[in-house]
């Protein structure tokens, strides 16, 4: 196999759930091209992701998307220096599609394949932006499958500070949206509706804020929303008020836990990533809290908060630059603890 070449472009492939993402990243130029195909409309009729349908759609969409992204980048496959893919966590079948295509391309081109941890991709996504933060920092990872506070001592050196005890933040948004009869995917729909409601209309509890610790719990909040909604006249204004009050409870909880996490490790740098990081109310509340409490928050641009190929190409390029890559086997890890990652040292 050819030696890793840091100046060569890395193709990134994301297929862990219901988005097919492809991108090309080259150090030191940065992101050269990226494309995304969302399966959301296909899953909407079932009210959630159907794993088998997701895998089959990745099979249909991935290779054409790779070729289109390479054309955008104005590069041939032979000019690639590596192929990165999401190796986990995620849906096993969906992951295997990306891993299979990425490894086959890498073997054919005689270049390295790099298996990337999806959550590492997310938490390093703010580094794709101008004026990026340097570790150490605290990362709030809030997606459809995870809610975690992580102390990032260095790239690849992660300490879990807190996590959800039940639903992930994005999952709570999605389930609450479903209760309110909003279309799938629920998170963005609920956030849009909340903009028209009163955040103080319902006094939902701020879960676990009454005790120390950095873990989250969102399932009780969902039950409170259900009761408030069922006891109401189910009018449009009540729907917006419930959405706004739910969002306010989640946002206030996340902001307070971030503040505590920063204090616990003595940091003033916060990175927010994952789909819920696209939430406008959360972004505004963290900016405001930071201004008062003396910390700064970095976010990826909203399109790189949700799943995308750019974060995978970027994380893969960082690991390839220090010579880390897979051997000649196709491996995925549907469950993969973030703390088991190896630090980024040559
Ligand atoms: O990171 P992501 O794309 O996929 C996972 O790795 O899970 O996150 C998707 C999650 C979904 O639960 C979605 O409803 C939520 O992020 N989400 C939002 C917003 N945009 C996406 N939640 C609240 N407000 C948003 N604007
Ligand atoms: Zn994700």
mmCIF file of C-alpha atoms and ligand atoms in Angstrom:
data_model
loop_
_atom_site.group_PDB
_atom_site.id
_atom_site.type_symbol
_atom_site.label_atom_id
_atom_site.label_comp_id
_atom_site.label_asym_id
_atom_site.label_seq_id
_atom_site.Cartn_x
_atom_site.Cartn_y
_atom_site.Cartn_z
ATOM 1 C CA UNK A 1 0.000 0.000 0.000
ATOM 2 C CA UNK A 2 1.226 3.509 -0.821
ATOM 3 C CA UNK A 3 2.481 5.630 2.111
ATOM 4 C CA UNK A 4 0.115 8.233 3.534
ATOM 5 C CA UNK A 5 0.601 11.581 1.842
ATOM 6 C CA UNK A 6 -0.541 14.579 3.905
ATOM 7 C CA UNK A 7 -0.858 16.956 0.979
ATOM 8 C CA UNK A 8 -3.168 14.655 -0.973
ATOM 9 C CA UNK A 9 -6.910 14.974 -0.910
ATOM 10 C CA UNK A 10 -8.992 12.709 1.343
ATOM 11 C CA UNK A 11 -12.435 11.558 0.263
ATOM 12 C CA UNK A 12 -14.921 11.316 3.153
ATOM 13 C CA UNK A 13 -18.012 9.100 3.160
ATOM 14 C CA UNK A 14 -20.822 9.292 5.749
ATOM 15 C CA UNK A 15 -23.592 6.657 5.789
ATOM 16 C CA UNK A 16 -24.240 6.011 9.494
ATOM 17 C CA UNK A 17 -27.966 6.795 9.422
ATOM 18 C CA UNK A 18 -30.281 8.487 6.915
ATOM 19 C CA UNK A 19 -27.910 10.908 5.198
ATOM 20 C CA UNK A 20 -25.501 10.028 2.418
ATOM 21 C CA UNK A 21 -22.656 12.543 2.720
ATOM 22 C CA UNK A 22 -19.530 12.809 0.581
ATOM 23 C CA UNK A 23 -16.730 15.392 0.716
ATOM 24 C CA UNK A 24 -13.137 16.034 -0.268
ATOM 25 C CA UNK A 25 -10.734 17.631 2.212
ATOM 26 C CA UNK A 26 -7.108 18.503 1.531
ATOM 27 C CA UNK A 27 -4.608 19.923 3.990
ATOM 28 C CA UNK A 28 -3.813 22.886 4.053
ATOM 29 C CA UNK A 29 -6.472 24.085 1.573
ATOM 30 C CA UNK A 30 -9.361 22.806 3.700
ATOM 31 C CA UNK A 31 -12.688 21.603 2.384
ATOM 32 C CA UNK A 32 -12.714 21.397 -1.414
ATOM 33 C CA UNK A 33 -16.161 19.969 -2.166
ATOM 34 C CA UNK A 34 -19.071 18.380 -0.344
ATOM 35 C CA UNK A 35 -22.470 16.946 -1.245
ATOM 36 C CA UNK A 36 -25.306 15.580 0.820
ATOM 37 C CA UNK A 37 -28.318 13.483 -0.017
ATOM 38 C CA UNK A 38 -30.976 13.250 2.714
ATOM 39 C CA UNK A 39 -33.351 10.284 2.880
ATOM 40 C CA UNK A 40 -35.731 12.228 5.166
ATOM 41 C CA UNK A 41 -38.639 12.246 2.694
ATOM 42 C CA UNK A 42 -38.378 8.486 2.210
ATOM 43 C CA UNK A 43 -38.543 7.783 5.977
ATOM 44 C CA UNK A 44 -41.200 10.460 6.662
ATOM 45 C CA UNK A 45 -44.082 8.137 5.844
ATOM 46 C CA UNK A 46 -42.914 5.760 8.635
ATOM 47 C CA UNK A 47 -42.303 8.570 11.173
ATOM 48 C CA UNK A 48 -38.674 7.495 11.707
ATOM 49 C CA UNK A 49 -35.659 5.862 10.089
ATOM 50 C CA UNK A 50 -36.256 2.331 8.723
ATOM 51 C CA UNK A 51 -32.763 0.752 8.838
ATOM 52 C CA UNK A 52 -33.173 -1.626 5.880
ATOM 53 C CA UNK A 53 -34.537 1.144 3.637
ATOM 54 C CA UNK A 54 -31.678 3.391 4.734
ATOM 55 C CA UNK A 55 -29.044 0.795 3.721
ATOM 56 C CA UNK A 56 -30.665 0.193 0.332
ATOM 57 C CA UNK A 57 -30.844 3.907 -0.417
ATOM 58 C CA UNK A 58 -27.157 4.385 0.483
ATOM 59 C CA UNK A 59 -26.397 1.608 -2.032
ATOM 60 C CA UNK A 60 -28.313 3.543 -4.706
ATOM 61 C CA UNK A 61 -26.969 7.001 -3.941
ATOM 62 C CA UNK A 62 -23.405 6.656 -2.695
ATOM 63 C CA UNK A 63 -21.350 5.988 -5.836
ATOM 64 C CA UNK A 64 -23.099 8.639 -7.997
ATOM 65 C CA UNK A 65 -22.586 11.099 -5.137
ATOM 66 C CA UNK A 66 -18.865 10.203 -4.949
ATOM 67 C CA UNK A 67 -18.443 10.813 -8.678
ATOM 68 C CA UNK A 68 -20.373 14.116 -8.540
ATOM 69 C CA UNK A 69 -18.316 15.331 -5.563
ATOM 70 C CA UNK A 70 -15.052 14.415 -7.317
ATOM 71 C CA UNK A 71 -16.234 16.400 -10.345
ATOM 72 C CA UNK A 72 -17.038 19.387 -8.082
ATOM 73 C CA UNK A 73 -13.546 19.129 -6.621
ATOM 74 C CA UNK A 74 -12.112 18.952 -10.162
ATOM 75 C CA UNK A 75 -10.072 15.898 -9.138
ATOM 76 C CA UNK A 76 -9.707 12.387 -10.503
ATOM 77 C CA UNK A 77 -9.893 9.379 -8.178
ATOM 78 C CA UNK A 78 -6.173 8.814 -8.858
ATOM 79 C CA UNK A 79 -5.391 12.156 -7.199
ATOM 80 C CA UNK A 80 -6.822 10.992 -3.852
ATOM 81 C CA UNK A 81 -4.446 10.186 -0.973
ATOM 82 C CA UNK A 82 -6.963 8.324 1.205
ATOM 83 C CA UNK A 83 -10.607 7.381 1.677
ATOM 84 C CA UNK A 84 -12.249 8.039 5.056
ATOM 85 C CA UNK A 85 -15.579 6.528 6.066
ATOM 86 C CA UNK A 86 -17.801 6.487 9.139
ATOM 87 C CA UNK A 87 -16.997 3.183 10.853
ATOM 88 C CA UNK A 88 -19.452 3.759 13.749
ATOM 89 C CA UNK A 89 -21.459 4.282 15.812
ATOM 90 C CA UNK A 90 -24.600 3.928 13.688
ATOM 91 C CA UNK A 91 -26.878 1.465 11.908
ATOM 92 C CA UNK A 92 -24.842 -1.648 11.051
ATOM 93 C CA UNK A 93 -26.215 -2.111 7.526
ATOM 94 C CA UNK A 94 -25.916 1.565 6.649
ATOM 95 C CA UNK A 95 -22.359 1.719 7.993
ATOM 96 C CA UNK A 96 -21.389 -1.361 5.963
ATOM 97 C CA UNK A 97 -22.454 0.305 2.708
ATOM 98 C CA UNK A 98 -20.104 3.255 3.300
ATOM 99 C CA UNK A 99 -17.315 1.038 4.622
ATOM 100 C CA UNK A 100 -17.611 -1.376 1.692
ATOM 101 C CA UNK A 101 -17.527 1.354 -0.947
ATOM 102 C CA UNK A 102 -14.725 3.290 0.789
ATOM 103 C CA UNK A 103 -12.505 0.227 1.330
ATOM 104 C CA UNK A 104 -13.098 -1.061 -2.214
ATOM 105 C CA UNK A 105 -12.121 2.343 -3.636
ATOM 106 C CA UNK A 106 -9.050 2.489 -1.415
ATOM 107 C CA UNK A 107 -7.906 -1.022 -2.428
ATOM 108 C CA UNK A 108 -8.447 -0.307 -6.133
ATOM 109 C CA UNK A 109 -6.516 2.964 -5.863
ATOM 110 C CA UNK A 110 -3.850 1.427 -3.565
ATOM 111 C CA UNK A 111 -4.331 4.158 -0.978
ATOM 112 C CA UNK A 112 -5.214 3.917 2.749
ATOM 113 C CA UNK A 113 -8.764 3.641 4.091
ATOM 114 C CA UNK A 114 -9.494 5.421 7.395
ATOM 115 C CA UNK A 115 -12.408 4.372 9.657
ATOM 116 C CA UNK A 116 -13.722 7.487 11.427
ATOM 117 C CA UNK A 117 -15.747 7.695 14.671
ATOM 118 C CA UNK A 118 -18.960 9.538 13.792
ATOM 119 C CA UNK A 119 -18.982 11.533 17.055
ATOM 120 C CA UNK A 120 -15.329 12.514 16.643
ATOM 121 C CA UNK A 121 -16.318 13.774 13.190
ATOM 122 C CA UNK A 122 -19.066 15.871 14.801
ATOM 123 C CA UNK A 123 -16.955 17.261 17.606
ATOM 124 C CA UNK A 124 -14.123 18.310 15.288
ATOM 125 C CA UNK A 125 -16.533 19.891 12.757
ATOM 126 C CA UNK A 126 -16.080 23.414 14.232
ATOM 127 C CA UNK A 127 -12.430 23.094 13.165
ATOM 128 C CA UNK A 128 -13.644 23.304 9.543
ATOM 129 C CA UNK A 129 -14.598 26.942 10.152
ATOM 130 C CA UNK A 130 -12.353 30.024 10.154
ATOM 131 C CA UNK A 131 -10.866 30.965 13.556
ATOM 132 C CA UNK A 132 -11.211 27.398 14.931
ATOM 133 C CA UNK A 133 -10.749 26.542 18.630
ATOM 134 C CA UNK A 134 -7.651 24.615 19.732
ATOM 135 C CA UNK A 135 -7.951 21.820 22.327
ATOM 136 C CA UNK A 136 -8.279 21.579 25.260
ATOM 137 C CA UNK A 137 -11.983 22.449 25.239
ATOM 138 C CA UNK A 138 -15.341 21.078 26.354
ATOM 139 C CA UNK A 139 -17.631 19.677 23.648
ATOM 140 C CA UNK A 140 -21.402 19.383 23.890
ATOM 141 C CA UNK A 141 -22.448 16.660 21.454
ATOM 142 C CA UNK A 142 -26.191 16.714 20.926
ATOM 143 C CA UNK A 143 -27.542 14.585 18.093
ATOM 144 C CA UNK A 144 -30.424 12.225 17.426
ATOM 145 C CA UNK A 145 -28.604 9.341 19.091
ATOM 146 C CA UNK A 146 -26.310 11.006 21.645
ATOM 147 C CA UNK A 147 -26.165 13.721 24.273
ATOM 148 C CA UNK A 148 -22.727 13.999 25.817
ATOM 149 C CA UNK A 149 -20.405 16.463 27.451
ATOM 150 C CA UNK A 150 -16.819 15.610 26.616
ATOM 151 C CA UNK A 151 -13.537 17.060 27.823
ATOM 152 C CA UNK A 152 -11.379 17.177 24.701
ATOM 153 C CA UNK A 153 -7.851 17.258 26.100
ATOM 154 C CA UNK A 154 -6.403 16.792 22.607
ATOM 155 C CA UNK A 155 -7.707 15.373 19.331
ATOM 156 C CA UNK A 156 -8.417 11.720 20.137
ATOM 157 C CA UNK A 157 -8.026 12.185 23.919
ATOM 158 C CA UNK A 158 -11.584 12.318 25.233
ATOM 159 C CA UNK A 159 -12.988 12.192 28.764
ATOM 160 C CA UNK A 160 -16.738 11.684 29.093
ATOM 161 C CA UNK A 161 -18.052 14.209 31.637
ATOM 162 C CA UNK A 162 -21.752 13.489 31.324
ATOM 163 C CA UNK A 163 -24.318 11.823 29.075
ATOM 164 C CA UNK A 164 -28.028 11.228 28.779
ATOM 165 C CA UNK A 165 -29.631 8.696 31.082
ATOM 166 C CA UNK A 166 -32.503 8.110 28.639
ATOM 167 C CA UNK A 167 -33.441 10.009 25.448
ATOM 168 C CA UNK A 168 -30.847 11.975 23.484
ATOM 169 C CA UNK A 169 -31.606 15.697 23.024
ATOM 170 C CA UNK A 170 -32.440 15.262 19.322
ATOM 171 C CA UNK A 171 -34.567 12.222 20.117
ATOM 172 C CA UNK A 172 -36.506 14.307 22.681
ATOM 173 C CA UNK A 173 -37.107 16.965 19.998
ATOM 174 C CA UNK A 174 -38.228 14.293 17.516
ATOM 175 C CA UNK A 175 -40.555 12.463 19.935
ATOM 176 C CA UNK A 176 -42.083 15.706 21.214
ATOM 177 C CA UNK A 177 -42.629 16.873 17.641
ATOM 178 C CA UNK A 178 -44.433 13.611 16.924
ATOM 179 C CA UNK A 179 -46.652 14.096 19.991
ATOM 180 C CA UNK A 180 -47.579 17.527 18.660
ATOM 181 C CA UNK A 181 -48.398 16.051 15.263
ATOM 182 C CA UNK A 182 -45.484 17.708 13.439
ATOM 183 C CA UNK A 183 -43.996 16.154 10.313
ATOM 184 C CA UNK A 184 -40.790 14.092 10.359
ATOM 185 C CA UNK A 185 -37.972 15.020 10.844
ATOM 186 C CA UNK A 186 -39.385 16.565 13.992
ATOM 187 C CA UNK A 187 -36.484 18.545 15.489
ATOM 188 C CA UNK A 188 -36.259 21.293 12.852
ATOM 189 C CA UNK A 189 -40.088 21.411 12.534
ATOM 190 C CA UNK A 190 -40.507 21.857 16.302
ATOM 191 C CA UNK A 191 -37.776 24.529 16.378
ATOM 192 C CA UNK A 192 -39.501 26.423 13.546
ATOM 193 C CA UNK A 193 -42.871 26.253 15.324
ATOM 194 C CA UNK A 194 -41.295 27.367 18.633
ATOM 195 C CA UNK A 195 -40.344 30.682 17.020
ATOM 196 C CA UNK A 196 -44.077 31.551 16.996
ATOM 197 C CA UNK A 197 -44.784 30.492 20.595
ATOM 198 C CA UNK A 198 -44.200 31.850 24.108
ATOM 199 C CA UNK A 199 -41.278 30.098 25.852
ATOM 200 C CA UNK A 200 -42.733 30.917 29.284
ATOM 201 C CA UNK A 201 -46.278 29.702 28.522
ATOM 202 C CA UNK A 202 -45.684 26.346 30.303
ATOM 203 C CA UNK A 203 -43.386 25.829 33.293
ATOM 204 C CA UNK A 204 -41.833 22.502 32.251
ATOM 205 C CA UNK A 205 -39.135 21.226 34.623
ATOM 206 C CA UNK A 206 -35.448 21.669 33.816
ATOM 207 C CA UNK A 207 -34.396 17.995 34.216
ATOM 208 C CA UNK A 208 -31.621 17.227 36.741
ATOM 209 C CA UNK A 209 -30.749 20.885 37.314
ATOM 210 C CA UNK A 210 -31.782 20.557 40.948
ATOM 211 C CA UNK A 211 -28.867 18.247 41.717
ATOM 212 C CA UNK A 212 -25.146 18.204 40.972
ATOM 213 C CA UNK A 213 -23.688 16.256 38.062
ATOM 214 C CA UNK A 214 -23.389 16.529 34.328
ATOM 215 C CA UNK A 215 -25.788 13.836 33.108
ATOM 216 C CA UNK A 216 -28.980 14.635 31.191
ATOM 217 C CA UNK A 217 -32.474 13.157 31.241
ATOM 218 C CA UNK A 218 -35.144 14.207 28.760
ATOM 219 C CA UNK A 219 -37.818 11.506 28.872
ATOM 220 C CA UNK A 220 -39.777 13.057 31.782
ATOM 221 C CA UNK A 221 -40.007 16.326 29.888
ATOM 222 C CA UNK A 222 -41.618 14.505 26.994
ATOM 223 C CA UNK A 223 -44.304 13.158 29.357
ATOM 224 C CA UNK A 224 -45.002 16.652 30.709
ATOM 225 C CA UNK A 225 -45.453 17.919 27.158
ATOM 226 C CA UNK A 226 -47.840 15.076 26.382
ATOM 227 C CA UNK A 227 -50.000 15.866 29.423
ATOM 228 C CA UNK A 228 -50.028 19.620 28.697
ATOM 229 C CA UNK A 229 -50.989 18.993 25.067
ATOM 230 C CA UNK A 230 -53.741 16.461 25.839
ATOM 231 C CA UNK A 231 -55.311 18.772 28.458
ATOM 232 C CA UNK A 232 -55.349 21.696 26.032
ATOM 233 C CA UNK A 233 -57.782 22.675 23.260
ATOM 234 C CA UNK A 234 -55.056 21.603 20.781
ATOM 235 C CA UNK A 235 -55.210 24.938 18.994
ATOM 236 C CA UNK A 236 -52.397 26.214 16.781
ATOM 237 C CA UNK A 237 -51.368 28.829 19.352
ATOM 238 C CA UNK A 238 -51.182 26.197 22.115
ATOM 239 C CA UNK A 239 -49.111 23.962 19.844
ATOM 240 C CA UNK A 240 -46.624 26.810 19.298
ATOM 241 C CA UNK A 241 -46.584 27.666 23.032
ATOM 242 C CA UNK A 242 -45.936 24.031 24.013
ATOM 243 C CA UNK A 243 -43.157 23.785 21.410
ATOM 244 C CA UNK A 244 -41.548 27.040 22.603
ATOM 245 C CA UNK A 245 -41.806 26.049 26.286
ATOM 246 C CA UNK A 246 -40.339 22.580 25.590
ATOM 247 C CA UNK A 247 -37.476 24.077 23.601
ATOM 248 C CA UNK A 248 -36.805 26.623 26.376
ATOM 249 C CA UNK A 249 -36.577 23.805 28.956
ATOM 250 C CA UNK A 250 -34.118 21.809 26.821
ATOM 251 C CA UNK A 251 -32.031 24.855 25.953
ATOM 252 C CA UNK A 252 -31.828 26.107 29.546
ATOM 253 C CA UNK A 253 -30.828 22.625 30.739
ATOM 254 C CA UNK A 254 -28.126 22.254 28.098
ATOM 255 C CA UNK A 255 -26.724 25.743 28.760
ATOM 256 C CA UNK A 256 -26.528 25.178 32.523
ATOM 257 C CA UNK A 257 -24.864 21.755 32.093
ATOM 258 C CA UNK A 258 -22.325 23.319 29.712
ATOM 259 C CA UNK A 259 -21.570 26.021 32.274
ATOM 260 C CA UNK A 260 -21.029 23.379 34.963
ATOM 261 C CA UNK A 261 -18.860 21.243 32.669
ATOM 262 C CA UNK A 262 -16.638 24.219 31.791
ATOM 263 C CA UNK A 263 -16.283 25.070 35.501
ATOM 264 C CA UNK A 264 -15.488 21.443 36.401
ATOM 265 C CA UNK A 265 -12.454 21.293 34.083
ATOM 266 C CA UNK A 266 -11.504 24.980 34.353
ATOM 267 C CA UNK A 267 -12.069 25.751 30.673
ATOM 268 C CA UNK A 268 -13.528 28.793 28.926
ATOM 269 C CA UNK A 269 -13.835 27.130 25.532
ATOM 270 C CA UNK A 270 -16.962 25.285 24.445
ATOM 271 C CA UNK A 271 -17.623 23.492 21.187
ATOM 272 C CA UNK A 272 -21.177 22.481 20.248
ATOM 273 C CA UNK A 273 -21.811 19.854 17.586
ATOM 274 C CA UNK A 274 -24.431 17.387 16.372
ATOM 275 C CA UNK A 275 -27.852 18.036 14.841
ATOM 276 C CA UNK A 276 -29.311 19.927 17.826
ATOM 277 C CA UNK A 277 -26.358 22.327 17.516
ATOM 278 C CA UNK A 278 -28.237 23.781 14.528
ATOM 279 C CA UNK A 279 -30.962 24.992 16.907
ATOM 280 C CA UNK A 280 -31.116 28.777 16.785
ATOM 281 C CA UNK A 281 -32.401 29.212 20.352
ATOM 282 C CA UNK A 282 -29.554 27.058 21.720
ATOM 283 C CA UNK A 283 -26.953 28.998 19.740
ATOM 284 C CA UNK A 284 -28.322 32.344 20.954
ATOM 285 C CA UNK A 285 -28.603 31.194 24.597
ATOM 286 C CA UNK A 286 -25.026 29.875 24.659
ATOM 287 C CA UNK A 287 -23.685 33.078 23.108
ATOM 288 C CA UNK A 288 -25.523 35.104 25.741
ATOM 289 C CA UNK A 289 -24.445 32.871 28.646
ATOM 290 C CA UNK A 290 -20.856 33.046 27.410
ATOM 291 C CA UNK A 291 -20.955 36.834 27.313
ATOM 292 C CA UNK A 292 -22.077 36.906 30.964
ATOM 293 C CA UNK A 293 -19.985 34.023 32.275
ATOM 294 C CA UNK A 294 -16.775 34.602 30.323
ATOM 295 C CA UNK A 295 -16.698 31.604 27.973
ATOM 296 C CA UNK A 296 -16.726 31.396 24.195
ATOM 297 C CA UNK A 297 -18.701 28.913 22.091
ATOM 298 C CA UNK A 298 -17.759 27.593 18.665
ATOM 299 C CA UNK A 299 -20.373 26.004 16.390
ATOM 300 C CA UNK A 300 -20.044 24.443 12.976
ATOM 301 C CA UNK A 301 -22.174 26.159 10.325
ATOM 302 C CA UNK A 302 -25.727 24.724 10.672
ATOM 303 C CA UNK A 303 -25.375 22.365 7.666
ATOM 304 C CA UNK A 304 -22.309 20.781 9.320
ATOM 305 C CA UNK A 305 -24.118 20.323 12.666
ATOM 306 C CA UNK A 306 -26.270 17.574 11.165
ATOM 307 C CA UNK A 307 -24.676 14.533 9.515
ATOM 308 C CA UNK A 308 -22.395 15.309 6.571
ATOM 309 C CA UNK A 309 -19.390 13.985 4.675
ATOM 310 C CA UNK A 310 -17.205 17.054 5.362
ATOM 311 C CA UNK A 311 -16.685 16.169 9.033
ATOM 312 C CA UNK A 312 -15.660 12.626 8.070
ATOM 313 C CA UNK A 313 -13.207 13.753 5.356
ATOM 314 C CA UNK A 314 -11.749 16.254 7.841
ATOM 315 C CA UNK A 315 -11.358 13.816 10.770
ATOM 316 C CA UNK A 316 -9.988 11.176 8.379
ATOM 317 C CA UNK A 317 -7.426 13.626 6.963
ATOM 318 C CA UNK A 318 -6.232 14.484 10.503
ATOM 319 C CA UNK A 319 -5.698 10.805 11.341
ATOM 320 C CA UNK A 320 -4.092 10.011 7.984
ATOM 321 C CA UNK A 321 -1.686 12.935 8.438
ATOM 322 C CA UNK A 322 -0.157 11.094 11.427
ATOM 323 C CA UNK A 323 -0.151 7.766 9.597
ATOM 324 C CA UNK A 324 -3.259 6.198 11.175
ATOM 325 C CA UNK A 325 -5.389 4.044 8.866
ATOM 326 C CA UNK A 326 -7.075 0.640 8.614
ATOM 327 C CA UNK A 327 -5.537 -2.654 7.683
ATOM 328 C CA UNK A 328 -7.016 -4.535 4.725
ATOM 329 C CA UNK A 329 -10.357 -5.476 6.273
ATOM 330 C CA UNK A 330 -13.800 -3.930 6.237
ATOM 331 C CA UNK A 331 -14.813 -3.278 9.829
ATOM 332 C CA UNK A 332 -17.689 -1.299 11.338
ATOM 333 C CA UNK A 333 -18.533 -0.634 15.007
ATOM 334 C CA UNK A 334 -22.287 0.020 15.476
ATOM 335 C CA UNK A 335 -21.477 0.677 19.154
ATOM 336 C CA UNK A 336 -18.172 2.425 19.735
ATOM 337 C CA UNK A 337 -17.334 4.344 22.951
ATOM 338 C CA UNK A 338 -15.740 7.711 22.168
ATOM 339 C CA UNK A 339 -13.285 7.334 25.062
ATOM 340 C CA UNK A 340 -11.740 4.301 23.342
ATOM 341 C CA UNK A 341 -10.306 6.483 20.564
ATOM 342 C CA UNK A 342 -6.543 6.720 20.319
ATOM 343 C CA UNK A 343 -4.895 10.155 20.558
ATOM 344 C CA UNK A 344 -3.684 11.814 17.398
ATOM 345 C CA UNK A 345 0.035 11.255 17.761
ATOM 346 C CA UNK A 346 2.377 10.137 15.035
HETATM 347 O O1 LIG B 1 -26.252 14.681 14.129
HETATM 348 P P1 LIG B 1 -27.505 14.313 13.435
HETATM 349 O O2 LIG B 1 -27.719 14.796 12.033
HETATM 350 O O3 LIG B 1 -27.718 12.766 13.390
HETATM 351 C C1 LIG B 1 -27.304 11.900 14.375
HETATM 352 O O4 LIG B 1 -26.097 11.572 14.404
HETATM 353 O O5 LIG B 1 -28.187 11.557 15.202
HETATM 354 O O6 LIG B 1 -28.695 14.837 14.383
HETATM 355 C C2 LIG B 1 -30.026 14.675 14.026
HETATM 356 C C3 LIG B 1 -30.869 15.188 15.179
HETATM 357 C C4 LIG B 1 -32.352 14.861 14.984
HETATM 358 O O7 LIG B 1 -32.861 14.350 16.192
HETATM 359 C C5 LIG B 1 -32.953 16.214 14.632
HETATM 360 O O8 LIG B 1 -34.305 16.325 15.002
HETATM 361 C C6 LIG B 1 -32.080 17.156 15.431
HETATM 362 O O9 LIG B 1 -30.770 16.611 15.298
HETATM 363 N N1 LIG B 1 -32.123 18.539 14.888
HETATM 364 C C7 LIG B 1 -32.597 19.588 15.582
HETATM 365 C C8 LIG B 1 -32.487 20.706 14.722
HETATM 366 N N2 LIG B 1 -31.956 20.279 13.539
HETATM 367 C C9 LIG B 1 -31.731 18.954 13.672
HETATM 368 N N3 LIG B 1 -33.083 19.665 16.836
HETATM 369 C C10 LIG B 1 -33.483 20.891 17.256
HETATM 370 N N4 LIG B 1 -33.420 22.004 16.493
HETATM 371 C C11 LIG B 1 -32.930 21.963 15.231
HETATM 372 N N5 LIG B 1 -32.867 23.074 14.497
HETATM 373 ZN ZN1 LIG B 2 -24.629 12.562 13.680
#
